[in-house]
mmCIF file of C-alpha atoms in Angstrom:
data_model
loop_
_atom_site.group_PDB
_atom_site.id
_atom_site.type_symbol
_atom_site.label_atom_id
_atom_site.label_comp_id
_atom_site.label_asym_id
_atom_site.label_seq_id
_atom_site.Cartn_x
_atom_site.Cartn_y
_atom_site.Cartn_z
ATOM 1 C CA ILE A 26 131.015 139.412 76.239
ATOM 2 C CA GLN A 27 128.623 139.228 73.305
ATOM 3 C CA VAL A 28 125.886 136.614 72.970
ATOM 4 C CA ARG A 29 124.064 136.313 69.638
ATOM 5 C CA PHE A 30 121.162 133.945 69.128
ATOM 6 C CA GLY A 31 119.037 133.215 66.083
ATOM 7 C CA LEU A 32 115.331 133.968 66.393
ATOM 8 C CA THR A 33 114.275 133.403 62.777
ATOM 9 C CA PRO A 34 116.238 132.807 59.539
ATOM 10 C CA MET A 35 116.317 136.621 59.089
ATOM 11 C CA MET A 36 116.558 137.881 62.703
ATOM 12 C CA GLU A 37 118.875 137.508 65.679
ATOM 13 C CA GLY A 38 118.979 138.821 69.230
ATOM 14 C CA GLN A 39 122.145 140.169 70.842
ATOM 15 C CA MET A 40 123.411 140.994 74.315
ATOM 16 C CA LEU A 41 126.736 142.805 74.839
ATOM 17 C CA TRP A 42 128.488 143.502 78.146
ATOM 18 C CA ALA A 43 132.047 144.514 79.065
ATOM 19 C CA PRO A 44 132.797 142.721 82.384
ATOM 20 C CA TYR A 45 136.061 144.625 82.788
ATOM 21 C CA THR A 46 137.270 147.903 81.324
ATOM 22 C CA GLN A 47 140.225 150.065 82.297
ATOM 23 C CA VAL A 48 140.515 153.733 81.324
ATOM 24 C CA ARG A 49 143.741 155.679 81.940
ATOM 25 C CA GLN A 50 143.899 159.443 81.476
ATOM 26 C CA ARG A 51 147.043 161.539 81.606
ATOM 27 C CA ALA A 52 146.938 165.289 82.197
ATOM 28 C CA ASP A 53 149.474 167.707 83.665
ATOM 29 C CA GLY A 54 151.860 164.900 84.550
ATOM 30 C CA HIS A 55 149.257 162.956 86.511
ATOM 31 C CA THR A 56 147.669 159.643 85.529
ATOM 32 C CA GLU A 57 144.162 158.746 86.622
ATOM 33 C CA ARG A 58 142.893 155.198 86.239
ATOM 34 C CA THR A 59 139.278 154.027 86.340
ATOM 35 C CA GLU A 60 138.330 150.377 86.099
ATOM 36 C CA GLY A 61 135.140 148.381 86.385
ATOM 37 C CA VAL A 62 132.218 146.974 84.435
ATOM 38 C CA GLY A 63 130.550 148.557 81.431
ATOM 39 C CA ASP A 64 126.961 149.089 80.343
ATOM 40 C CA VAL A 65 124.780 146.224 79.042
ATOM 41 C CA THR A 66 123.419 146.545 75.497
ATOM 42 C CA PHE A 67 120.499 144.612 74.007
ATOM 43 C CA ALA A 68 119.852 144.567 70.252
ATOM 44 C CA LEU A 69 117.804 142.943 67.521
ATOM 45 C CA ARG A 70 119.282 142.544 64.039
ATOM 46 C CA ARG A 71 116.842 142.086 61.151
ATOM 47 C CA SER A 72 118.439 141.173 57.843
ATOM 48 C CA LEU A 73 116.934 142.737 54.751
ATOM 49 C CA LYS A 74 119.177 140.900 52.269
ATOM 50 C CA ASN A 75 121.614 137.950 52.453
ATOM 51 C CA PRO A 76 121.794 137.242 56.214
ATOM 52 C CA ASP A 77 124.647 134.762 55.624
ATOM 53 C CA GLY A 78 126.862 137.560 54.262
ATOM 54 C CA SER A 79 127.012 136.145 50.735
ATOM 55 C CA GLY A 80 126.928 139.002 48.248
ATOM 56 C CA PHE A 81 125.552 142.424 49.104
ATOM 57 C CA SER A 82 123.962 142.343 52.552
ATOM 58 C CA VAL A 83 122.140 144.911 54.658
ATOM 59 C CA ALA A 84 120.350 144.802 58.016
ATOM 60 C CA LEU A 85 118.651 147.072 60.547
ATOM 61 C CA GLN A 86 119.712 146.843 64.178
ATOM 62 C CA PRO A 87 117.839 148.785 66.891
ATOM 63 C CA PHE A 88 119.500 148.683 70.324
ATOM 64 C CA VAL A 89 119.171 149.948 73.889
ATOM 65 C CA SER A 90 121.890 150.232 76.573
ATOM 66 C CA ALA A 91 121.203 149.970 80.293
ATOM 67 C CA PRO A 92 123.382 152.123 82.605
ATOM 68 C CA THR A 93 125.094 149.303 84.510
ATOM 69 C CA GLY A 94 128.624 150.638 84.045
ATOM 70 C CA LYS A 95 130.779 152.296 86.641
ATOM 71 C CA SER A 96 131.001 156.098 86.613
ATOM 72 C CA GLY A 97 133.698 157.136 84.156
ATOM 73 C CA ILE A 98 133.222 153.950 82.128
ATOM 74 C CA GLY A 99 129.484 153.713 81.427
ATOM 75 C CA ALA A 100 127.337 156.348 79.735
ATOM 76 C CA GLY A 101 125.582 157.336 82.954
ATOM 77 C CA GLY A 102 122.071 156.876 81.585
ATOM 78 C CA TRP A 103 119.832 154.896 79.243
ATOM 79 C CA GLN A 104 120.781 155.156 75.567
ATOM 80 C CA GLY A 105 119.574 153.682 72.306
ATOM 81 C CA GLY A 106 119.786 153.913 68.569
ATOM 82 C CA LEU A 107 119.602 152.293 65.178
ATOM 83 C CA VAL A 108 122.503 150.894 63.120
ATOM 84 C CA ALA A 109 122.307 149.767 59.477
ATOM 85 C CA PRO A 110 125.179 147.290 58.886
ATOM 86 C CA ILE A 111 126.004 146.981 55.180
ATOM 87 C CA SER A 112 128.490 144.653 53.464
ATOM 88 C CA ILE A 113 129.514 145.128 49.822
ATOM 89 C CA PRO A 114 131.792 142.606 48.058
ATOM 90 C CA LEU A 115 134.399 144.336 45.906
ATOM 91 C CA GLY A 116 135.875 141.248 44.234
ATOM 92 C CA GLY A 117 138.989 139.261 44.995
ATOM 93 C CA ASP A 118 137.794 138.510 48.567
ATOM 94 C CA LEU A 119 137.927 142.244 49.357
ATOM 95 C CA SER A 120 134.806 143.675 50.960
ATOM 96 C CA LEU A 121 133.601 147.079 52.090
ATOM 97 C CA GLY A 122 131.644 147.398 55.318
ATOM 98 C CA LEU A 123 129.536 150.429 56.240
ATOM 99 C CA ALA A 124 127.653 151.078 59.471
ATOM 100 C CA PRO A 125 125.679 154.343 59.612
ATOM 101 C CA GLU A 126 124.119 154.904 63.049
ATOM 102 C CA LEU A 127 121.650 157.305 64.698
ATOM 103 C CA ASP A 128 121.740 157.543 68.508
ATOM 104 C CA LEU A 129 119.835 158.993 71.440
ATOM 105 C CA LEU A 130 122.588 159.615 74.020
ATOM 106 C CA ALA A 131 122.634 160.449 77.729
ATOM 107 C CA ASP A 132 123.643 164.036 78.544
ATOM 108 C CA GLY A 133 127.018 164.395 80.236
ATOM 109 C CA ASP A 134 125.410 165.914 83.351
ATOM 110 C CA GLY A 135 123.120 162.898 83.752
ATOM 111 C CA HIS A 136 119.922 164.903 83.122
ATOM 112 C CA GLY A 137 118.252 164.325 79.763
ATOM 113 C CA THR A 138 119.285 163.064 76.351
ATOM 114 C CA HIS A 139 120.559 164.421 73.040
ATOM 115 C CA TRP A 140 120.948 163.208 69.467
ATOM 116 C CA GLY A 141 124.131 161.845 68.016
ATOM 117 C CA TRP A 142 125.304 159.977 64.968
ATOM 118 C CA ALA A 143 128.132 157.629 64.203
ATOM 119 C CA GLY A 144 129.507 155.790 61.237
ATOM 120 C CA ALA A 145 132.176 153.339 60.263
ATOM 121 C CA ALA A 146 133.635 152.426 56.894
ATOM 122 C CA GLY A 147 136.129 149.632 56.540
ATOM 123 C CA LEU A 148 137.848 147.273 54.166
ATOM 124 C CA SER A 149 138.509 143.629 55.005
ATOM 125 C CA LYS A 150 140.348 140.863 53.199
ATOM 126 C CA PRO A 151 141.132 137.278 54.207
ATOM 127 C CA PHE A 152 144.659 135.926 53.885
ATOM 128 C CA GLY A 153 144.310 132.215 54.549
ATOM 129 C CA ALA A 154 142.876 131.718 58.034
ATOM 130 C CA VAL A 155 143.410 135.391 59.001
ATOM 131 C CA THR A 156 141.154 138.261 57.949
ATOM 132 C CA TRP A 157 142.652 141.754 58.201
ATOM 133 C CA GLY A 158 140.566 144.892 58.434
ATOM 134 C CA LEU A 159 141.203 148.638 58.219
ATOM 135 C CA GLU A 160 138.417 150.921 59.428
ATOM 136 C CA LEU A 161 137.673 154.606 59.903
ATOM 137 C CA TRP A 162 135.150 155.346 62.670
ATOM 138 C CA ALA A 163 133.575 158.672 63.647
ATOM 139 C CA ALA A 164 130.885 159.788 66.111
ATOM 140 C CA VAL A 165 129.334 163.150 66.940
ATOM 141 C CA GLY A 166 127.139 163.860 69.971
ATOM 142 C CA ASP A 167 125.339 167.180 70.421
ATOM 143 C CA ASP A 168 125.493 167.272 74.216
ATOM 144 C CA PRO A 169 124.016 170.544 75.586
ATOM 145 C CA ALA A 170 127.322 171.110 77.412
ATOM 146 C CA GLY A 171 129.166 171.055 74.077
ATOM 147 C CA ARG A 172 129.481 168.972 70.947
ATOM 148 C CA VAL A 173 131.669 165.877 71.293
ATOM 149 C CA THR A 174 133.457 164.664 68.148
ATOM 150 C CA GLN A 175 135.385 161.408 68.143
ATOM 151 C CA ALA A 176 137.190 159.518 65.383
ATOM 152 C CA SER A 177 139.635 156.652 65.149
ATOM 153 C CA LEU A 178 141.601 154.655 62.609
ATOM 154 C CA ASP A 179 141.378 150.978 63.462
ATOM 155 C CA LEU A 180 143.342 147.872 62.471
ATOM 156 C CA THR A 181 141.679 144.526 63.187
ATOM 157 C CA LEU A 182 142.377 140.861 62.594
ATOM 158 C CA ALA A 183 140.320 137.717 62.969
ATOM 159 C CA TRP A 184 141.837 134.230 62.963
ATOM 160 C CA THR A 185 139.907 130.993 62.488
ATOM 161 C CA PRO A 186 142.137 127.978 63.284
ATOM 162 C CA ALA A 187 142.163 125.216 60.675
ATOM 163 C CA GLY A 188 139.695 122.474 61.540
ATOM 164 C CA HIS A 189 137.842 124.750 63.999
ATOM 165 C CA GLU A 190 135.464 126.709 61.756
ATOM 166 C CA ASP A 191 133.206 127.552 64.727
ATOM 167 C CA LEU A 192 136.028 129.265 66.652
ATOM 168 C CA GLN A 193 137.475 132.746 66.010
ATOM 169 C CA PHE A 194 140.114 134.854 67.772
ATOM 170 C CA ASP A 195 139.914 138.639 67.319
ATOM 171 C CA ALA A 196 142.277 141.516 68.042
ATOM 172 C CA GLY A 197 142.189 145.224 67.297
ATOM 173 C CA VAL A 198 144.211 148.403 67.745
ATOM 174 C CA TYR A 199 142.315 151.694 67.650
ATOM 175 C CA GLY A 200 144.139 155.002 67.200
ATOM 176 C CA GLY A 201 142.373 158.218 68.183
ATOM 177 C CA LEU A 202 142.208 161.023 65.624
ATOM 178 C CA THR A 203 140.608 163.781 67.750
ATOM 179 C CA LYS A 204 141.384 165.199 71.193
ATOM 180 C CA GLU A 205 138.102 163.768 72.518
ATOM 181 C CA THR A 206 139.032 160.220 71.431
ATOM 182 C CA PRO A 207 141.357 157.991 73.473
ATOM 183 C CA ASP A 208 144.841 158.069 71.931
ATOM 184 C CA LEU A 209 145.056 154.290 71.871
ATOM 185 C CA ALA A 210 142.692 151.416 72.605
ATOM 186 C CA VAL A 211 143.425 147.707 72.330
ATOM 187 C CA GLY A 212 140.904 144.889 72.300
ATOM 188 C CA ILE A 213 141.021 141.109 72.132
ATOM 189 C CA GLY A 214 138.208 138.620 71.802
ATOM 190 C CA LEU A 215 137.178 135.024 71.346
ATOM 191 C CA SER A 216 134.055 133.898 69.465
ATOM 192 C CA ARG A 217 132.491 130.431 69.548
ATOM 193 C CA ARG A 218 129.536 129.403 67.390
ATOM 194 C CA PHE A 219 127.145 126.815 68.834
#
């Protein structure tokens, strides 16, 4: 669940929470399943240029996550960071999105924090009421117990039904590219603008 609310013409607040997550891990012929709620994240997004997404746009988004998630799903401690979402029109309705990110992450043993970084680069293009996206995502965390490197190749789509411009359905398939990334993740969503 994500709630976004306008604070000024150039700033919005955000709250993000996963009310249900299921993680399945297979090793040595055994499958282990963990399910429950995720962490809660609070963020502010301050636009520096074109908050409506017309033309080149860039913003700064500091965030903090509270450790409300179940063990094995949540991070196990307070985390935070800064993301700089960037959108660059390439012509012909094709756009490039970038999202460099610097993070302060909870250590895997639950004692202390460490630095990490993440980034995403993706192309998106509308085809009628459906917008398709292809994205490469990567994250590195320098946990004292050992560096964690994750990456995925993601395919997304967003559909806005005709006559319902304030409604959007989203779906995504995320394929892991490293051994520390889930092999496959699937997500669906519904957005409603008020």
